[in-house]
C-alpha positions as MATLAB code, in Angstrom:
seq = 'GGARAKLSVLYLAFAMLPLASVVASAAAHPTSAFVRQARPLHSRSQLLALSGGGAGQPVGQTPITSLLELCKEACDELSVLVRLVYAGMRAEDAALKADKSVFTIADGLVQHLLQTTLLREDVLCAIVGEEDSIVNVLQRPYTVDALPVPEALWPVVDSARAKLLELSAKLGSDPALRLLTAFVDPIDGTREFTERLGEMCTICIGFSEGEKPIGGLVYRPLTTPASWAYGCEREGTARSQLLATKEALAVVVSSPIEGEPRAPADGQIGDVPISDIRLLVSRGSLSPFLRALGRQLPAQLVRSGGAGNKALLLLEGAADCYIQDRGLFRWDTCASQAVLEAHGGVLVKLTALASRGELESYRYEKTVLQLDFEPGLVRLSAYNAANRNSLSKGAVQFAESAEQTKPYANVCGVCALAPRVAGNVGEFSAA';
ca = [
      15.666    5.123  -19.137;
      14.942    5.670  -22.805;
      11.839    3.474  -22.631;
      10.575    5.376  -19.590;
      11.174    8.712  -21.344;
       9.192    7.572  -24.370;
       6.396    6.361  -22.140;
       6.334    9.655  -20.283;
       5.798   11.409  -23.580;
       3.094    8.882  -24.491;
       1.343    9.370  -21.157;
       1.442   13.161  -21.493;
      -0.052   12.851  -24.945;
      -2.920   10.761  -23.584;
      -3.373   13.057  -20.596;
      -3.895   16.018  -22.936;
      -6.685   14.235  -24.799;
     -10.327   14.281  -23.653;
     -11.340   10.891  -22.257;
     -13.833   10.457  -25.089;
     -10.961   10.667  -27.576;
      -9.010    8.042  -25.641;
     -12.056    5.741  -25.657;
     -12.507    6.187  -29.406;
      -8.821    5.500  -30.026;
      -8.845    2.332  -27.933;
     -11.982    1.083  -29.666;
     -10.253    1.459  -33.022;
      -6.985   -0.061  -31.732;
      -7.864   -2.475  -28.918;
      -4.248   -3.518  -28.351;
      -2.860    0.014  -28.082;
      -0.157    0.224  -25.431;
      -0.909    2.402  -22.450;
       2.149    0.985  -20.680;
       5.482   -0.520  -21.567;
       5.524   -3.046  -24.423;
       6.169   -6.689  -23.572;
       6.310   -9.941  -25.507;
       4.299  -13.061  -24.695;
       6.238  -16.227  -23.952;
       4.234  -18.892  -25.743;
       6.818  -21.625  -25.110;
       5.849  -21.640  -21.427;
       2.216  -22.368  -22.197;
       0.680  -25.769  -21.732;
      -2.642  -26.160  -23.547;
      -5.748  -27.088  -21.635;
      -5.387  -30.619  -20.339;
      -8.295  -32.995  -20.973;
     -10.616  -30.121  -21.869;
     -11.415  -31.374  -25.337;
     -11.142  -27.986  -26.994;
     -10.295  -24.337  -26.827;
     -11.733  -21.211  -25.307;
     -15.287  -21.082  -24.069;
     -15.941  -24.818  -23.814;
     -18.947  -25.647  -21.623;
     -18.256  -27.069  -18.199;
     -17.672  -30.815  -18.498;
     -15.054  -33.316  -17.355;
     -12.743  -30.506  -16.255;
     -15.125  -27.989  -14.710;
     -12.492  -25.838  -13.005;
     -10.356  -25.611  -16.143;
     -13.406  -24.603  -18.148;
     -14.330  -21.990  -15.542;
     -10.781  -20.608  -15.579;
     -10.848  -20.304  -19.361;
     -14.113  -18.376  -19.155;
     -12.565  -16.120  -16.516;
      -9.588  -15.527  -18.796;
     -11.936  -14.521  -21.629;
     -13.765  -12.236  -19.211;
     -10.465  -10.582  -18.284;
      -9.666  -10.111  -21.974;
     -12.852   -8.056  -22.178;
     -12.380   -6.270  -18.861;
      -8.828   -5.284  -19.807;
     -10.256   -2.862  -22.394;
     -12.157   -1.095  -19.626;
      -9.152   -1.179  -17.271;
      -6.852    0.309  -19.920;
      -9.270    3.141  -20.522;
      -9.608    3.962  -16.835;
      -5.810    3.835  -16.547;
      -5.245    6.057  -19.578;
      -7.653    8.736  -18.417;
      -6.995    8.437  -14.669;
      -8.082   11.559  -12.781;
      -7.842   12.475   -9.109;
     -11.619   12.113   -8.757;
     -11.446    8.486   -9.993;
      -9.759    7.279   -6.779;
     -10.276    7.418   -3.035;
      -8.563    6.287    0.168;
     -10.194    3.496    2.152;
     -10.299    3.392    5.938;
      -6.996    1.480    6.102;
      -5.384    4.137    3.852;
      -5.153    1.788    0.876;
      -6.223    3.144   -2.506;
      -9.511    2.365   -4.270;
     -10.353    3.317   -7.870;
     -13.396    3.017  -10.094;
     -11.535    0.202  -11.882;
     -11.532   -1.853   -8.639;
     -15.265   -1.391   -8.153;
     -16.272   -1.971  -11.766;
     -14.168   -5.102  -12.316;
     -15.324   -6.817   -9.127;
     -18.970   -5.885   -9.673;
     -19.025   -7.078  -13.287;
     -17.423  -10.400  -12.346;
     -19.610  -10.897   -9.290;
     -22.875  -10.252  -11.138;
     -22.084  -12.449  -14.151;
     -19.562  -15.317  -13.968;
     -18.994  -15.448  -10.220;
     -22.554  -15.364   -8.946;
     -23.525  -16.952   -5.645;
     -26.209  -19.022   -7.376;
     -23.394  -20.689   -9.371;
     -20.655  -20.951   -6.737;
     -20.697  -21.713   -3.023;
     -19.539  -18.221   -2.022;
     -17.594  -15.163   -3.173;
     -15.053  -13.205   -1.157;
     -13.965   -9.951   -2.800;
     -11.557   -7.289   -1.644;
     -13.913   -4.426   -2.372;
     -17.133   -3.709   -0.513;
     -18.512   -0.960   -2.734;
     -21.917    0.025   -4.040;
     -21.820   -0.009   -7.840;
     -24.527    1.268  -10.150;
     -24.155    0.262  -13.801;
     -27.846   -0.255  -14.528;
     -29.059    3.328  -14.471;
     -27.106    6.279  -15.808;
     -25.154    8.155  -14.556;
     -23.015    5.195  -13.466;
     -21.271    5.364  -10.094;
     -18.899    3.404   -7.866;
     -19.710    4.456   -4.307;
     -19.392    8.253   -4.470;
     -17.054    8.141   -7.477;
     -18.705    9.027  -10.813;
     -17.903    6.831  -13.793;
     -16.915    9.159  -16.686;
     -19.687    9.343  -19.273;
     -17.323    8.289  -22.068;
     -16.871    4.930  -20.288;
     -20.573    4.088  -20.039;
     -20.752    2.280  -23.437;
     -17.559    0.361  -22.571;
     -19.085   -0.767  -19.274;
     -22.242   -1.841  -21.119;
     -20.208   -3.805  -23.672;
     -18.161   -5.557  -20.979;
     -21.278   -6.484  -19.013;
     -22.984   -7.906  -22.119;
     -19.911   -9.992  -23.004;
     -19.555  -11.359  -19.475;
     -23.236  -12.301  -19.435;
     -22.657  -14.239  -22.673;
     -19.752  -16.068  -21.063;
     -21.777  -16.855  -17.945;
     -24.369  -18.611  -20.106;
     -21.671  -21.209  -20.930;
     -21.189  -22.185  -17.296;
     -23.924  -24.756  -17.243;
     -24.967  -26.278  -13.934;
     -22.111  -28.598  -13.009;
     -22.509  -29.470   -9.299;
     -18.709  -29.249   -8.896;
     -18.975  -25.457   -9.148;
     -21.286  -25.322   -6.130;
     -18.350  -26.484   -3.996;
     -16.140  -23.530   -4.933;
     -15.493  -20.292   -3.073;
     -14.111  -17.488   -5.237;
     -11.512  -15.060   -3.867;
     -11.271  -11.958   -6.039;
      -8.884   -9.018   -6.089;
     -10.156   -6.898   -8.995;
      -7.042   -4.719   -9.232;
      -4.175   -6.116   -7.202;
      -1.636   -3.289   -6.987;
      -4.018   -0.335   -6.917;
      -1.327    1.989   -5.593;
       0.846    1.061   -8.576;
      -2.190    1.685  -10.798;
      -2.459    5.264   -9.537;
       1.326    5.786   -9.697;
       1.509    4.929  -13.426;
       3.083    1.513  -12.809;
       0.163   -0.363  -14.320;
       2.309   -3.227  -15.630;
       2.598   -4.362  -11.987;
      -1.195   -4.664  -11.609;
      -3.163   -7.882  -11.922;
      -6.701   -9.213  -11.770;
      -6.647  -12.180   -9.361;
      -9.415  -14.786   -9.385;
      -8.862  -17.805   -7.170;
     -11.100  -20.762   -6.307;
     -10.952  -22.860   -3.164;
     -12.684  -26.085   -2.207;
     -12.710  -27.313    1.361;
     -10.357  -24.473    2.429;
      -7.694  -25.374   -0.183;
      -6.938  -23.288   -3.300;
      -7.493  -25.553   -6.289;
      -7.680  -23.195   -9.271;
      -6.693  -19.667  -10.130;
      -6.071  -17.016  -12.760;
      -3.597  -14.133  -12.435;
      -3.992  -11.656  -15.289;
      -1.939   -8.517  -16.089;
      -4.276   -6.289  -18.135;
      -1.771   -3.486  -18.737;
       1.107   -5.202  -20.485;
       0.868   -5.392  -24.261;
      -0.270   -7.986  -25.009;
      -1.831   -8.954  -21.692;
       0.229  -11.501  -19.738;
      -1.370  -14.139  -17.566;
      -1.291  -17.633  -16.107;
      -3.965  -19.958  -14.870;
      -3.916  -23.436  -13.491;
      -5.622  -26.267  -11.689;
      -3.197  -28.900  -10.427;
      -6.013  -31.401   -9.821;
      -7.036  -31.319  -13.488;
      -3.478  -31.184  -14.814;
      -3.931  -27.689  -16.234;
      -1.166  -25.093  -16.424;
      -1.587  -22.516  -19.148;
       0.081  -19.134  -19.572;
       1.138  -16.252  -21.755;
       4.080  -14.794  -19.876;
       6.850  -12.292  -20.395;
      10.237  -13.640  -21.403;
      12.699  -13.426  -18.503;
      14.636  -10.556  -20.085;
      11.473   -8.509  -20.560;
      10.211   -9.355  -17.066;
      13.479   -8.129  -15.539;
      13.789   -5.033  -17.697;
      10.144   -4.046  -17.844;
       8.426   -5.048  -14.627;
      10.915   -5.409  -11.801;
      12.277   -2.147  -10.445;
      15.954   -1.649   -9.662;
      17.702   -3.841   -7.070;
      17.874   -2.327   -3.614;
      21.068   -0.352   -3.324;
      23.536   -0.627   -0.466;
      22.602   -4.137    0.711;
      25.794   -6.051    1.621;
      25.796   -9.683    0.522;
      27.679  -12.613    1.983;
      30.097  -14.528   -0.267;
      28.035  -16.393   -2.867;
      29.404  -19.909   -3.351;
      27.521  -23.033   -4.419;
      24.000  -23.278   -5.756;
      20.392  -23.979   -4.838;
      19.117  -26.678   -7.142;
      20.388  -25.766  -10.596;
      20.664  -22.064   -9.757;
      24.008  -20.548   -8.685;
      23.583  -18.743   -5.382;
      24.997  -15.605   -6.976;
      21.950  -15.587   -9.294;
      19.266  -16.068   -6.618;
      16.830  -13.143   -6.596;
      14.591  -12.407   -3.609;
      11.474  -10.512   -4.634;
      10.233   -7.947   -2.135;
       7.750   -5.106   -1.849;
       8.232   -1.604   -3.241;
       7.491   -0.280    0.235;
       9.672   -0.237    3.326;
      11.430   -3.484    4.205;
      11.506   -5.132    7.598;
      14.846   -5.916    9.285;
      13.957   -9.590    8.771;
      13.851   -9.283    4.977;
      17.086   -7.330    4.844;
      18.814   -9.930    7.023;
      17.430  -12.774    4.927;
      18.797  -11.192    1.763;
      22.254  -11.226    3.335;
      21.874  -14.753    4.741;
      20.873  -16.550    1.535;
      22.627  -14.445    0.042;
      20.290  -13.064   -2.603;
      19.872  -10.080   -4.843;
      16.943   -8.094   -3.452;
      14.662   -6.799   -6.206;
      11.483   -4.802   -5.781;
       8.124   -4.959   -7.489;
       4.494   -4.241   -6.667;
       1.424   -6.468   -6.377;
       1.256  -10.037   -5.050;
      -0.247  -11.418   -8.259;
       2.408   -9.713  -10.348;
       5.113  -11.237   -8.152;
       3.654  -14.717   -8.694;
       3.913  -14.189  -12.454;
       7.482  -12.915  -12.067;
       8.400  -16.185  -10.357;
       7.022  -18.121  -13.326;
       8.831  -15.813  -15.743;
      12.224  -16.467  -14.138;
      12.652  -12.877  -12.956;
      13.004  -14.017   -9.326;
      13.303  -17.212   -7.318;
      11.699  -16.425   -3.980;
       9.020  -13.965   -2.899;
       8.564  -13.196    0.784;
       6.042  -10.835    2.335;
       5.857  -10.578    6.101;
       2.899   -8.174    6.285;
       0.039   -6.558    4.396;
      -1.464   -9.421    2.335;
      -4.965  -10.909    2.294;
      -6.524  -14.154    1.053;
      -7.761  -12.467   -2.133;
      -4.133  -11.538   -2.884;
      -2.852  -15.103   -2.579;
      -5.606  -17.620   -3.408;
      -5.185  -17.315   -7.177;
      -1.405  -16.957   -6.928;
      -1.066  -20.114   -4.832;
      -3.215  -22.195   -7.177;
      -1.360  -20.916  -10.255;
       2.090  -21.491   -8.760;
       1.225  -24.996   -7.570;
      -0.182  -25.934  -10.995;
       3.064  -24.758  -12.625;
       5.334  -26.526  -10.118;
       5.935  -23.695   -7.660;
       5.080  -23.167   -3.992;
       3.197  -20.590   -1.891;
       2.936  -21.255    1.843;
       2.712  -19.616    5.265;
       6.015  -17.983    6.152;
       5.768  -18.807    9.868;
       5.330  -22.555    9.309;
       8.232  -22.687    6.848;
      10.590  -20.599    8.983;
       9.858  -22.131   12.392;
       8.977  -25.744   11.537;
      10.200  -26.287    7.986;
       6.659  -27.227    6.962;
       4.724  -26.359    3.808;
       1.464  -25.153    5.285;
      -1.303  -23.432    3.330;
      -3.626  -20.716    4.543;
      -7.241  -21.796    4.898;
      -9.483  -20.278    2.248;
     -13.174  -20.153    3.024;
     -15.801  -17.503    3.654;
     -15.618  -16.668    7.342;
     -16.117  -13.974    9.947;
     -13.161  -15.128   12.070;
      -9.443  -15.373   11.273;
      -8.730  -19.078   10.625;
      -4.917  -18.988   10.751;
      -4.174  -17.035   13.897;
      -0.962  -17.829   15.792;
      -0.719  -16.208   19.255;
       2.133  -13.778   19.853;
       3.163  -13.461   16.195;
       0.809  -10.875   14.717;
       1.852   -7.257   14.992;
      -1.297   -5.193   14.608;
      -1.449   -2.515   11.929;
      -4.003   -0.478   10.017;
      -4.046   -3.264    7.433;
      -4.738   -6.282    9.652;
      -6.409   -4.917   12.805;
     -10.125   -5.624   13.080;
     -10.554   -2.372   15.008;
      -8.214    0.392   13.831;
      -9.373    2.595   16.691;
      -7.753    0.186   19.148;
      -4.289    1.012   17.809;
      -2.119    3.452   19.738;
      -0.005    5.712   17.563;
       3.663    4.762   17.751;
       3.046    1.737   19.984;
       3.944   -1.827   19.027;
       0.928   -4.050   19.679;
       0.591   -7.796   19.156;
      -2.740   -9.560   18.741;
      -3.747  -11.808   21.610;
      -6.772  -13.361   19.898;
      -8.072  -14.041   16.389;
     -10.901  -11.564   16.949;
      -8.380   -8.714   16.973;
      -7.414   -9.341   13.341;
      -9.328   -9.030   10.086;
     -10.685  -12.436    9.041;
      -8.943  -12.531    5.650;
      -5.571  -10.988    6.593;
      -2.569  -13.250    5.918;
      -1.284  -12.840    9.440;
       1.403  -15.521    9.137;
       3.277  -13.999    6.215;
       3.885  -15.589    2.812;
       6.767  -17.389    1.138;
       6.523  -18.311   -2.540;
       9.118  -20.168   -4.614;
       9.587  -20.364   -8.366;
       9.311  -23.797   -9.996;
      13.058  -23.984  -10.634;
      13.874  -23.871   -6.891;
      10.671  -25.295   -5.377;
      12.396  -28.622   -4.796;
      14.892  -26.922   -2.512;
      12.486  -25.609    0.104;
      14.719  -26.836    2.906;
      17.530  -24.442    2.019;
      15.196  -21.452    2.059;
      13.661  -22.663    5.313;
      17.089  -22.950    6.915;
      18.008  -19.408    5.905;
];
């Protein structure tokens, strides 16, 4: 409560300043906190395996690791821009998309800058991004669709673009990169971004090869310092700068859901007493299934926003299991799955785990047709329906064919487990 009160005062102070003053302040103090303070957890980090060096190494024997390190450096630069947009957020900097989800100039700028520098289609096989916006950062005034980029941000955009172009020059021409498809969510947790819960927001950059996620970076730009994890299980890479568990619980995860009865909590799952198991769920409304599961395990239900943020929370020990039965897309989970797997965790389709006890991955490739459709299981909504106009208000409708759903919607739900309980998948599946 005290921390929130202090931050409210801090936010009001920033809100009263002209954006140009905020930009000047951030330039002088690049690590200034626009959100709650948090400590890095260096003891969880594992240095680059087999990479032969530190940041910015050219692509070589570990091409995906090298690419991930360049992406991490790019996010270091982009976080300056994201913090400035966040600090000076105005109503005219955001818009509602057709599915009623929120879009900000930060979403458009981050994706565009990544897609035109490091993640170009002449370097990779393909790119799938959440945003489909028209961005102009070559001729002033800068714009993202119909949203104007504040003039005070123009030099920051120019600086970020120049830095990312420098990083892209280090990519080289390794043929291994031509096999990769990038899945990008430039600001995962945009609603939290606009609601002043920026510490729940992440930049998610995942890479798949042959439909399987094989490398990813999940990066929180609005904790101080930034917190992140990247990994490539194939190359033995798992590197991170995470929040300590205490900070992750106190700073990022919102209060446990009140009024949820729990069954008697005896025994343990792996090395974790059942009484300590935490089930991570959305900040939005919960389905009857999730409420029942919380009682069945039994688990403490805790809320937080953003799929990428929840993946980091699992690594930070703030929760043990994350389940989402609606509303996610491949760009939300590609990076998270690769990062969790590299660190010893799990992210799989909920339907396969619940009905068959199998660890089954979504298929990640550029497509125009849903690749993971299961008949009779997909309840259509504004988020996953290919044609929103086909929905009848108040009616419950289930998809009868893959064509009725958006190609990248995670229509089978998601279950993710923290490394400390990933060896006990069977107990979660049974529940």
